[in-house]
mmCIF file of C-alpha atoms in Angstrom:
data_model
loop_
_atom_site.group_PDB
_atom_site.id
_atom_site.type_symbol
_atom_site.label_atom_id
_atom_site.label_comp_id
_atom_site.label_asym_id
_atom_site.label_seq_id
_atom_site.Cartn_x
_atom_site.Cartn_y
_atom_site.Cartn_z
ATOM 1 C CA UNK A 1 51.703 15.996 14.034
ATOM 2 C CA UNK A 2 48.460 17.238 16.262
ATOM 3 C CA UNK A 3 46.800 18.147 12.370
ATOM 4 C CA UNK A 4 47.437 15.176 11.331
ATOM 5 C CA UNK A 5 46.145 13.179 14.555
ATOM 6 C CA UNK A 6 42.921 15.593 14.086
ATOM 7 C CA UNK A 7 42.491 15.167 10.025
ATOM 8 C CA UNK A 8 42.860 11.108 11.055
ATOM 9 C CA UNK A 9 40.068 12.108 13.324
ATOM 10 C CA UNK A 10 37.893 13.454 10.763
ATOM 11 C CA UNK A 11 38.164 10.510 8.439
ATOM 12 C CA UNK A 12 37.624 8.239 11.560
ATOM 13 C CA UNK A 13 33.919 9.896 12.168
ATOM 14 C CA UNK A 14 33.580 10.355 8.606
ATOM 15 C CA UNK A 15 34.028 6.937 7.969
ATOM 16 C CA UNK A 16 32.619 5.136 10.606
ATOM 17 C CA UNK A 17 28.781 6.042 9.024
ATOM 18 C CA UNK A 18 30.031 5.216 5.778
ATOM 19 C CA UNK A 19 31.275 1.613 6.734
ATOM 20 C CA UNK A 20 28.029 1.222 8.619
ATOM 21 C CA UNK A 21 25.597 2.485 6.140
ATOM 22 C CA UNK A 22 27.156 -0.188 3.469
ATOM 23 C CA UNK A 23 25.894 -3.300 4.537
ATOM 24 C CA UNK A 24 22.632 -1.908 5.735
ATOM 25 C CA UNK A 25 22.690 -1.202 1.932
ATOM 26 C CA UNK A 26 23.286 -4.718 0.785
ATOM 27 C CA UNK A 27 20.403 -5.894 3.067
ATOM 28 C CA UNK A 28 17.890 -3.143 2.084
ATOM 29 C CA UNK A 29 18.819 -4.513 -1.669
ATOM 30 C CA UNK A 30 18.362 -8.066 -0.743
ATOM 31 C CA UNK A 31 15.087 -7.181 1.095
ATOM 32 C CA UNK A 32 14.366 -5.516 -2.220
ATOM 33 C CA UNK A 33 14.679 -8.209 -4.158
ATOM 34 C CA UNK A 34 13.062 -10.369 -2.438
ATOM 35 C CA UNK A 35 9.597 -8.399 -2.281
ATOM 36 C CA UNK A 36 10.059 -7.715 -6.013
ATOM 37 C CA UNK A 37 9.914 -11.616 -6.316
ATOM 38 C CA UNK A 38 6.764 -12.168 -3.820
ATOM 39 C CA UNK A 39 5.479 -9.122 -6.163
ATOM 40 C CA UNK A 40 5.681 -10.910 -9.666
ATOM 41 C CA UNK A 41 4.815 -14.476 -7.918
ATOM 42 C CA UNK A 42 1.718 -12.918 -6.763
ATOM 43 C CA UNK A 43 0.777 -10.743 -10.057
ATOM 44 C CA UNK A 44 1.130 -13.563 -12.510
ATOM 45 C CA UNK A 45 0.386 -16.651 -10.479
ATOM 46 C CA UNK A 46 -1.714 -16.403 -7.466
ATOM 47 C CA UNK A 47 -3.937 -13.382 -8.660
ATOM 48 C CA UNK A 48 -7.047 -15.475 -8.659
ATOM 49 C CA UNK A 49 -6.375 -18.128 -11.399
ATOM 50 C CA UNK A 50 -8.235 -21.862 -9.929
ATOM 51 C CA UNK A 51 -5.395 -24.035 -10.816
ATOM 52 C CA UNK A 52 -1.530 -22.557 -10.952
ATOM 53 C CA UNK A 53 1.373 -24.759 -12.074
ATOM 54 C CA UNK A 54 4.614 -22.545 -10.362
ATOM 55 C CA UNK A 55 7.644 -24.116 -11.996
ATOM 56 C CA UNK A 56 10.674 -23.592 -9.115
ATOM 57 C CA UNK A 57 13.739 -22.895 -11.128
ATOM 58 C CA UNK A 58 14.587 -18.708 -11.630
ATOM 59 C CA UNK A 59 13.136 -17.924 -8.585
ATOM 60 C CA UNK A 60 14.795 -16.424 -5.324
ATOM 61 C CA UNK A 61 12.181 -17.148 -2.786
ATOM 62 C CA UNK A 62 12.724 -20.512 -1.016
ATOM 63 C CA UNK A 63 9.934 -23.206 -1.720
ATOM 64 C CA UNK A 64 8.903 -22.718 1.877
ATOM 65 C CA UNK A 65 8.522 -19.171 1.082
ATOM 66 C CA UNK A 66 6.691 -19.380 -1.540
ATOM 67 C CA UNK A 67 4.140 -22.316 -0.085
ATOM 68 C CA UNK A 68 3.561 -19.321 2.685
ATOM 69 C CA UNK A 69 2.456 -16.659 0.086
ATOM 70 C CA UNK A 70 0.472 -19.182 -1.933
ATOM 71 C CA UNK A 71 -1.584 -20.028 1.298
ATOM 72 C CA UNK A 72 -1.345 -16.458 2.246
ATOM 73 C CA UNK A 73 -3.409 -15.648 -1.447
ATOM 74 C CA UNK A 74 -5.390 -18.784 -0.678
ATOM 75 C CA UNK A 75 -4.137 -21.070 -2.654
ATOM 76 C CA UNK A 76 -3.405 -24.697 -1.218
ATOM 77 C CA UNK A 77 -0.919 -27.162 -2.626
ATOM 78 C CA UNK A 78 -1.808 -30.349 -4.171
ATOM 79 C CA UNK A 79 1.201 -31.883 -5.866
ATOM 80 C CA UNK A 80 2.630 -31.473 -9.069
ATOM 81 C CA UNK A 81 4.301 -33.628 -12.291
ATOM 82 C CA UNK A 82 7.588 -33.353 -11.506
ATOM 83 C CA UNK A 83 9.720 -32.060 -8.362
ATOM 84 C CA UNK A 84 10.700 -29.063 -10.083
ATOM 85 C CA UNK A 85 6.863 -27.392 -10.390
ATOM 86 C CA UNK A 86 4.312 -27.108 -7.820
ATOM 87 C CA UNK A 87 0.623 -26.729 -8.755
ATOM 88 C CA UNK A 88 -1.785 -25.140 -6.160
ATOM 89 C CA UNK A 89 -5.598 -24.593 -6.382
ATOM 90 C CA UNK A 90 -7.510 -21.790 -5.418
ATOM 91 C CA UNK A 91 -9.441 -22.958 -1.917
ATOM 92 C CA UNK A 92 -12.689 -21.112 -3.176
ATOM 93 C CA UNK A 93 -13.568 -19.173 -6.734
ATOM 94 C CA UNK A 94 -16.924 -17.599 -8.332
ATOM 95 C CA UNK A 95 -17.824 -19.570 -11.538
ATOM 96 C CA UNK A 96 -19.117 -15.760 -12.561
ATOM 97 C CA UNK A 97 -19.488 -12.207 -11.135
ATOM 98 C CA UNK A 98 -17.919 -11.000 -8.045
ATOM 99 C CA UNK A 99 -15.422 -12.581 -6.542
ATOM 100 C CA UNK A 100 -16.447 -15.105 -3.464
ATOM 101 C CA UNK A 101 -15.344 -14.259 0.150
ATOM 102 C CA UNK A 102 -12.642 -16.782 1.286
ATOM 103 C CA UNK A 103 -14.597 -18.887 3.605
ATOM 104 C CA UNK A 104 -11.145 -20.904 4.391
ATOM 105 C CA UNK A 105 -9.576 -17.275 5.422
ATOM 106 C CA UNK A 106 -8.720 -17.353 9.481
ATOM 107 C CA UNK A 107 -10.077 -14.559 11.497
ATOM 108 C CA UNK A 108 -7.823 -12.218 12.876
ATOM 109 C CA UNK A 109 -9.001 -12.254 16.524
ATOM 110 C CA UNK A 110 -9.500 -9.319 18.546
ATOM 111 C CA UNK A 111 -5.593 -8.728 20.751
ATOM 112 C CA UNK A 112 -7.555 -8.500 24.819
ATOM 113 C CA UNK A 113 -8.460 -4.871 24.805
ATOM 114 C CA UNK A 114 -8.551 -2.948 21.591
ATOM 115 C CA UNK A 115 -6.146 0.191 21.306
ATOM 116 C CA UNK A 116 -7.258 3.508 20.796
ATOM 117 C CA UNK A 117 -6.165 3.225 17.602
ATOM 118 C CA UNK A 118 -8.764 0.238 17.031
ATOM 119 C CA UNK A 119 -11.508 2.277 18.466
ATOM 120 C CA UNK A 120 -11.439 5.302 16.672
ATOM 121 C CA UNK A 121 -11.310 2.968 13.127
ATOM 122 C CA UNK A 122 -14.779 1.049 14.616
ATOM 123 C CA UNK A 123 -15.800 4.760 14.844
ATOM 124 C CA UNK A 124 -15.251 5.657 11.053
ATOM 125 C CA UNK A 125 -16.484 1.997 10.230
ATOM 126 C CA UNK A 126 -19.992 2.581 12.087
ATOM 127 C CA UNK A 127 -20.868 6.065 10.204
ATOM 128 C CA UNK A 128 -19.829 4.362 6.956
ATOM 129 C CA UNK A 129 -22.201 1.921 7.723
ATOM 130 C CA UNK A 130 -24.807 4.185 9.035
ATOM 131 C CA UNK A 131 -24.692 7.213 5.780
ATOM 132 C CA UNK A 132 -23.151 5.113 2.573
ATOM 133 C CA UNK A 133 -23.681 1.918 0.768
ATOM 134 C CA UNK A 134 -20.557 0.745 0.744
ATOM 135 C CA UNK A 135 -17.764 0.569 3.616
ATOM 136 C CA UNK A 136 -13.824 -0.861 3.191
ATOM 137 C CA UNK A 137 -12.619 -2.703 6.306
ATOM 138 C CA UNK A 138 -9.196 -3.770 7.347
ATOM 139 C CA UNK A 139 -9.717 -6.314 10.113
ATOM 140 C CA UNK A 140 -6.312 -5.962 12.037
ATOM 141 C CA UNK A 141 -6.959 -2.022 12.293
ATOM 142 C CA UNK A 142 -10.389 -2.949 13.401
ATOM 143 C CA UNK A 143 -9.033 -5.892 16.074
ATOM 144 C CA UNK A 144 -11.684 -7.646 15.127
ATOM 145 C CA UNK A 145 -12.691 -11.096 13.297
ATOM 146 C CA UNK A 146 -14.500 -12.359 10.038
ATOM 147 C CA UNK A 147 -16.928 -13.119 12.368
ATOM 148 C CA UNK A 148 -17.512 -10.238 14.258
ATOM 149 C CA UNK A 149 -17.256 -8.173 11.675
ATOM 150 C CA UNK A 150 -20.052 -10.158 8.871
ATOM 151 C CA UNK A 151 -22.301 -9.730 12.329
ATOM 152 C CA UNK A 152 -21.976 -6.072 12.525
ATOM 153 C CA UNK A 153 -22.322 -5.731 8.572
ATOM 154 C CA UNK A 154 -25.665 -7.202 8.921
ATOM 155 C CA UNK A 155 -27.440 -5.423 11.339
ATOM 156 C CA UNK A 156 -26.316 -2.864 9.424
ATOM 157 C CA UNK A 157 -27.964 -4.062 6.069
ATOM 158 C CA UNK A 158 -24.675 -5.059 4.748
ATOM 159 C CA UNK A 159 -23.144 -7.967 3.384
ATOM 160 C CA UNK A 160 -19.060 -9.263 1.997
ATOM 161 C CA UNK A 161 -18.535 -8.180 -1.311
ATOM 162 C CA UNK A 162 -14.932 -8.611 -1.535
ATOM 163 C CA UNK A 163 -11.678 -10.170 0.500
ATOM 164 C CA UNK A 164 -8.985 -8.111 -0.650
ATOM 165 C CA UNK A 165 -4.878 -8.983 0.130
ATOM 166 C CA UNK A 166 -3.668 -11.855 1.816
ATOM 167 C CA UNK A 167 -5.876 -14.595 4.239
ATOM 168 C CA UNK A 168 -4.203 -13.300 7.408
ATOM 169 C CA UNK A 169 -4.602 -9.720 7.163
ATOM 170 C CA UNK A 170 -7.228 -9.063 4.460
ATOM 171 C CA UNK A 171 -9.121 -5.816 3.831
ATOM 172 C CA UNK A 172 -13.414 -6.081 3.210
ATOM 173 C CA UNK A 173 -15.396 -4.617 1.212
ATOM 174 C CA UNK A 174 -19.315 -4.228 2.552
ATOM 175 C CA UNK A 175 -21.730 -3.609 0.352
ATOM 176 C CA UNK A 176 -25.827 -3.289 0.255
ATOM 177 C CA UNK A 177 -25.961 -3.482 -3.248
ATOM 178 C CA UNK A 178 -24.178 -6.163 -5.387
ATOM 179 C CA UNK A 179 -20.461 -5.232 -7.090
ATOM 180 C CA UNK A 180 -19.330 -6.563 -10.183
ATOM 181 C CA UNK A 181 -16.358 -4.066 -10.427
ATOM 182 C CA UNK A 182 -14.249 -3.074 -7.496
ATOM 183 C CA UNK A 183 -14.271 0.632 -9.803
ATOM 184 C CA UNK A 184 -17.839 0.624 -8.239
ATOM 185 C CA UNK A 185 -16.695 -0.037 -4.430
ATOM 186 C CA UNK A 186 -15.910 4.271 -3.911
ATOM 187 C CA UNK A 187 -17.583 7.075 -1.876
ATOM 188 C CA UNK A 188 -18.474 8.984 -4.782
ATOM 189 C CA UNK A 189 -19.086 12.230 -2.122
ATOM 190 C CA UNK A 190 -15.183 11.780 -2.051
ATOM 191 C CA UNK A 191 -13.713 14.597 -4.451
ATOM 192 C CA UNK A 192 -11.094 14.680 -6.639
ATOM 193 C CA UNK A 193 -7.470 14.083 -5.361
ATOM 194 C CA UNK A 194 -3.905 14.094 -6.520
ATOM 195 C CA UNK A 195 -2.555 11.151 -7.162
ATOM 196 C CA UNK A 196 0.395 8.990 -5.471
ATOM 197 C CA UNK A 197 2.644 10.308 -8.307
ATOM 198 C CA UNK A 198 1.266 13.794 -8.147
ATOM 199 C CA UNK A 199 1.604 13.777 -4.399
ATOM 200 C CA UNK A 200 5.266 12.447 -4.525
ATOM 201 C CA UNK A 201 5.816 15.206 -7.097
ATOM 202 C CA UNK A 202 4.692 17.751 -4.617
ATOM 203 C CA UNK A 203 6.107 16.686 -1.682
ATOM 204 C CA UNK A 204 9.175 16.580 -3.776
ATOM 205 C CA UNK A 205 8.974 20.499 -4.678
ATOM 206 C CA UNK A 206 7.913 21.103 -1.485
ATOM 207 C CA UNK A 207 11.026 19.649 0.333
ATOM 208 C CA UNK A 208 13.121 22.397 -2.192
ATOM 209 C CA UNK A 209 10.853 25.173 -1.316
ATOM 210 C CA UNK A 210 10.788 24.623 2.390
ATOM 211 C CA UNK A 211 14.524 24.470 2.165
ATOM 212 C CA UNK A 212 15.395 27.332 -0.055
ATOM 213 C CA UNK A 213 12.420 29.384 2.137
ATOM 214 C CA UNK A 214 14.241 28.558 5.626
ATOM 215 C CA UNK A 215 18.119 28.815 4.521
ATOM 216 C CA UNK A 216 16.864 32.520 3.344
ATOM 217 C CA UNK A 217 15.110 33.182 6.352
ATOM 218 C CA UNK A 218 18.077 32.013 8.179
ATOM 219 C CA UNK A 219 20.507 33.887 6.143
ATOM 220 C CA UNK A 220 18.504 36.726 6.877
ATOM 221 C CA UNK A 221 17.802 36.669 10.530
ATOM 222 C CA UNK A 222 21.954 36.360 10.793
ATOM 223 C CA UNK A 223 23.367 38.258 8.634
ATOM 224 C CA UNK A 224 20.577 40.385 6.634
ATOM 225 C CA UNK A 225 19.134 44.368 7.440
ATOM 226 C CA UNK A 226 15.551 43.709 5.966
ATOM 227 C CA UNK A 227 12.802 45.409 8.101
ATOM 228 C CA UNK A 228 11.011 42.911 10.664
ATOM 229 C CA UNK A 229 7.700 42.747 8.905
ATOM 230 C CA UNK A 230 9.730 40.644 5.917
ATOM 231 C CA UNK A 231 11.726 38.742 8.373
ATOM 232 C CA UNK A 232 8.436 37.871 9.968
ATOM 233 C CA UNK A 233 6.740 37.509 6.421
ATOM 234 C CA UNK A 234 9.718 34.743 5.535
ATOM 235 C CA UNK A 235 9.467 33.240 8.344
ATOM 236 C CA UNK A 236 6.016 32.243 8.130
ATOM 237 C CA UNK A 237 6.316 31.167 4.610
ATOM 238 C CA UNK A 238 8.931 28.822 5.128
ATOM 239 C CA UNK A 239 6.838 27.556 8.322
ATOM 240 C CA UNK A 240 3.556 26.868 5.569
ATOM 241 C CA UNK A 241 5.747 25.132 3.379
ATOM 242 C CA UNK A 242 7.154 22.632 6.026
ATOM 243 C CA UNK A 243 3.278 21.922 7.037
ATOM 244 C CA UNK A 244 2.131 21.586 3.437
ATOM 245 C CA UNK A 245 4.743 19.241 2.779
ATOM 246 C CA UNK A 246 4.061 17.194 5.864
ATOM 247 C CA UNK A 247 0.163 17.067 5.171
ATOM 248 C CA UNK A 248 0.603 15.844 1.229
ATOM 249 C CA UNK A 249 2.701 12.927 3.148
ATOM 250 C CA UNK A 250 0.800 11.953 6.090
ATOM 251 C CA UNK A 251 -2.524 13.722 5.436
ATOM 252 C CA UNK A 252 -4.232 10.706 4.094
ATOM 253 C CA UNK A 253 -3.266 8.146 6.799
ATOM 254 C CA UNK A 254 -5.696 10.004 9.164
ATOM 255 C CA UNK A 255 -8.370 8.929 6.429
ATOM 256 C CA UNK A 256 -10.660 6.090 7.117
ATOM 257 C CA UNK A 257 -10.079 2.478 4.869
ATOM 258 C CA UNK A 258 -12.786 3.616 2.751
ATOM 259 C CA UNK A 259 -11.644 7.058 1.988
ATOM 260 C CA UNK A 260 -8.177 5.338 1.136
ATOM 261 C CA UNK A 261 -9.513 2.870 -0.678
ATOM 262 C CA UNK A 262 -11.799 4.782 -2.475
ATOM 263 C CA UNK A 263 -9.067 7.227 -4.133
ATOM 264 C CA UNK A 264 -6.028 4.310 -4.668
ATOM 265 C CA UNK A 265 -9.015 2.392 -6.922
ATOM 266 C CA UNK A 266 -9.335 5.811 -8.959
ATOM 267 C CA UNK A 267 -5.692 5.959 -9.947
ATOM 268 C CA UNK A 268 -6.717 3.119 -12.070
ATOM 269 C CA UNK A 269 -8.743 5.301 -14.636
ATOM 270 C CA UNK A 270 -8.126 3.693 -17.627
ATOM 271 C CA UNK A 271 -4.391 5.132 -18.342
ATOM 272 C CA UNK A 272 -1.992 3.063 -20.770
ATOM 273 C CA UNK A 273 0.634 3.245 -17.831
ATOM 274 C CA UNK A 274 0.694 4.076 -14.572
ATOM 275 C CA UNK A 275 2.942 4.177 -11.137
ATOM 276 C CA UNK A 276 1.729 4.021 -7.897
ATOM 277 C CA UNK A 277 3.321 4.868 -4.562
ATOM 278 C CA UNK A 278 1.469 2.618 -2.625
ATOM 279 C CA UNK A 279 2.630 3.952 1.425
ATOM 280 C CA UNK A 280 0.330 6.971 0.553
ATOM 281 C CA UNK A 281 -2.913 5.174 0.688
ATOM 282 C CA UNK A 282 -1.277 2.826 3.881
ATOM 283 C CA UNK A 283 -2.695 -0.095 2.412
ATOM 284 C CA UNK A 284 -1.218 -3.495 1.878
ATOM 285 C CA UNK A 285 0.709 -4.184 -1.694
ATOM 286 C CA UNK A 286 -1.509 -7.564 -2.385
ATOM 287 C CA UNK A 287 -4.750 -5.000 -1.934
ATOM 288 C CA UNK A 288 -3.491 -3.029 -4.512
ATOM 289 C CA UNK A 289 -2.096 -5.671 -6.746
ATOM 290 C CA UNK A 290 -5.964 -7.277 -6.602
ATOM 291 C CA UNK A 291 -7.376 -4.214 -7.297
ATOM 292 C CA UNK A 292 -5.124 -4.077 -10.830
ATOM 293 C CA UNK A 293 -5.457 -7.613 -11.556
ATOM 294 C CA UNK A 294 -9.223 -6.505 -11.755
ATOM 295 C CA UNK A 295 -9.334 -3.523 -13.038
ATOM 296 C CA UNK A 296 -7.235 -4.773 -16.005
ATOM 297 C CA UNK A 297 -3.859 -3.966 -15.100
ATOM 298 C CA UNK A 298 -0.780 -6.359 -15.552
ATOM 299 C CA UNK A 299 2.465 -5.801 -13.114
ATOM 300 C CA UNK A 300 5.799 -4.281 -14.785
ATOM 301 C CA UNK A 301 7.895 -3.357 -12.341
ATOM 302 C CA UNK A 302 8.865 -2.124 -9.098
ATOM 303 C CA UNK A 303 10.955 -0.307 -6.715
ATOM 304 C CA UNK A 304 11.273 -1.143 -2.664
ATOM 305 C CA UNK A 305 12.448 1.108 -0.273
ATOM 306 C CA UNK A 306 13.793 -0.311 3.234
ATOM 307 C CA UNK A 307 10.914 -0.811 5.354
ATOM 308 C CA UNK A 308 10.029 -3.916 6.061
ATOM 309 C CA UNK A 309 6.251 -3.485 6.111
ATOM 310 C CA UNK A 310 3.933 -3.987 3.492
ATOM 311 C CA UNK A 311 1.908 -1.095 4.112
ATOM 312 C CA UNK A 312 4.471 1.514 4.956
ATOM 313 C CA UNK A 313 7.359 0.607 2.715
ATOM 314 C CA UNK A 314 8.172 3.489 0.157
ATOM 315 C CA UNK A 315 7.126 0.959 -2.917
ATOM 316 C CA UNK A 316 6.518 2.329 -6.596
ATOM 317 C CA UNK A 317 4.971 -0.280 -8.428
ATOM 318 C CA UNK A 318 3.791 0.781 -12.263
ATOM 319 C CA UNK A 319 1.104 -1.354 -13.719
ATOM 320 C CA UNK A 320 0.465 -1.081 -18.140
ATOM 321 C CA UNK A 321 -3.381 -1.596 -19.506
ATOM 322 C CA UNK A 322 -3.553 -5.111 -20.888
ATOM 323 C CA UNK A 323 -5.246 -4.880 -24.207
ATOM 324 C CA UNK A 324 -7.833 -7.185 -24.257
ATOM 325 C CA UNK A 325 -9.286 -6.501 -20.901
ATOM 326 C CA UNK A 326 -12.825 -7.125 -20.490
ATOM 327 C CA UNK A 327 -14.583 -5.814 -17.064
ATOM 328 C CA UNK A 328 -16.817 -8.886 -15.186
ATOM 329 C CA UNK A 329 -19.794 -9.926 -16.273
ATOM 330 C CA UNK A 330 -19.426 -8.967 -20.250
ATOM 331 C CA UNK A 331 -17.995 -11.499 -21.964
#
């Protein structure tokens, strides 16, 4: 009787994460589903076309939902044929050339006193603007406005190239020199990375080396008679591996915008077919999906993880060449 009170026990504990993990499950899929829809709304209808006509029926996202993101991409409504499409109009385009700066976009006011966080960004933003001729700038990690921020651009010599992302949060480009192709808005002094995909890879194998490296030094310290120099020597390895593995996740968060920036625009090198892990670079998914939309790049697919930000969710989003692209300004 008392085993099977304690096996009941067991399945009781056992169970109890089980039962809760499943509907945590069903919402992380719904979630998923729902940014997957936002995803293809943005890439094939508000990606900078003047005039969009968004017929309602297939899609997931309420109408009120998807009013938000079109205003969001800075688009505004203005009727439609029937009550079963809504057509919206870009607020501002460029006949030719670069892309205009949405004038209509709200600044993102300064929060009372900025955060450590905020001041140490204005840091990295003021010797990109002081050594380089360009600069990326995310306003809400600045905790500053349009305003402010075209102000300090321009005693600076600098000027908006590009408004990346959506109208409430964008991210800037500043420029001295014009840009016709947001390829040319990188540090070139920035070297050679791996990619998203070649970073997931090797955080992947890292995770299986760390683990194999501290089981055996475990083993070892318990139950092995190797002399203490190898104990020590296992030991350390396994301790390398866990900090590689954690600085090819996090490393380039500590980056400046423009360092980020600057290597998530050279994934898109001209490759047939690409995926992108987008939490790497810590930059918003509508950046990114701009960034493709220029560069030539159509949206296939994607995969969400359960995070509910834009920026840190684990998202994999793979992009395919389209085959007549032409870059700005040829025709």
């Amino acid at each position: 009787m008392e085993q099977l009170v304690a096996w009941g026990i067991i399945f009781v504990l056992a169970g109890i994460p089980i039962l809760t993990a499943i509907p945590l499950i069903v919402i992380a899929m719904r979630q998923a589903n729902i940014e997957r829809e936002r995803l293809k709304l943005t890439h094939y209808y508000f990606c900078g076309h003047p005039q969009v006509a968004l017929p309602l029926a297939g899609w997931k996202i309420p109408v009120a939902g998807i009013r938000l993101l079109a205003w969001q991409r800075g688009y505004a409504e203005v009727g439609g044929p029937n009550p079963g499409t809504l057509v919206f109009r870009l607020l501002e385009t460029a006949p030719d050339g670069p892309p205009a700066v949405p004038a209509a976009a709200p600044a993102v006011a300064a929060t009372g006193h900025p955060t450590r966080r905020q001041l140490r960004r204005r840091r990295q933003l003021t010797k990109r603007l002081e050594s380089g001729h360009i600069a990326w700038a995310r306003l809400r990690e600045l905790g500053i406005g349009m305003a402010e921020l075209d102000n300090v651009a321009r005693a600076k010599g600098f000027s908006l190239a590009r408004s990346l992302g959506n109208r409430d949060d964008p991210t800037v480009l500043l420029s001295r020199v014009p840009i016709w192709r947001v390829s040319d808005a990188t540090d070139s002094r920035i070297g050679r990375s791996l990619t998203s995909l070649e970073r997931r890879v090797a955080i992947s194998a890292g995770g299986g080396l760390t683990a194999v490296a501290g089981g055996t030094w475990m083993f070892v310290l318990l139950y092995g008679d190797l002399p203490v120099v190898l104990n020590v020597g296992i030991g350390i390895f396994a301790a390398l591996s866990v900090g590689a593995t954690v600085w090819l996740a996090v490393g380039v968060w500590v980056r400046d915008t423009t360092h980020r920036m600057s290597l998530m625009i050279r994934e898109f090198d001209g490759r047939m077919k690409l995926a992108l892990y987008g939490n790497f670079y810590l930059l918003d998914r509508w950046v990114i999906g701009d960034v493709a939309n220029e560069l030539g790049y159509a949206y296939v697919g994607s995969y969400h993880g359960i995070y509910g930000s834009s920026r840190m969710n684990h998202v994999r989003i793979v992009y395919a060449r389209t085959p007549n692209y032409q870059p700005r300004g040829q025709r």
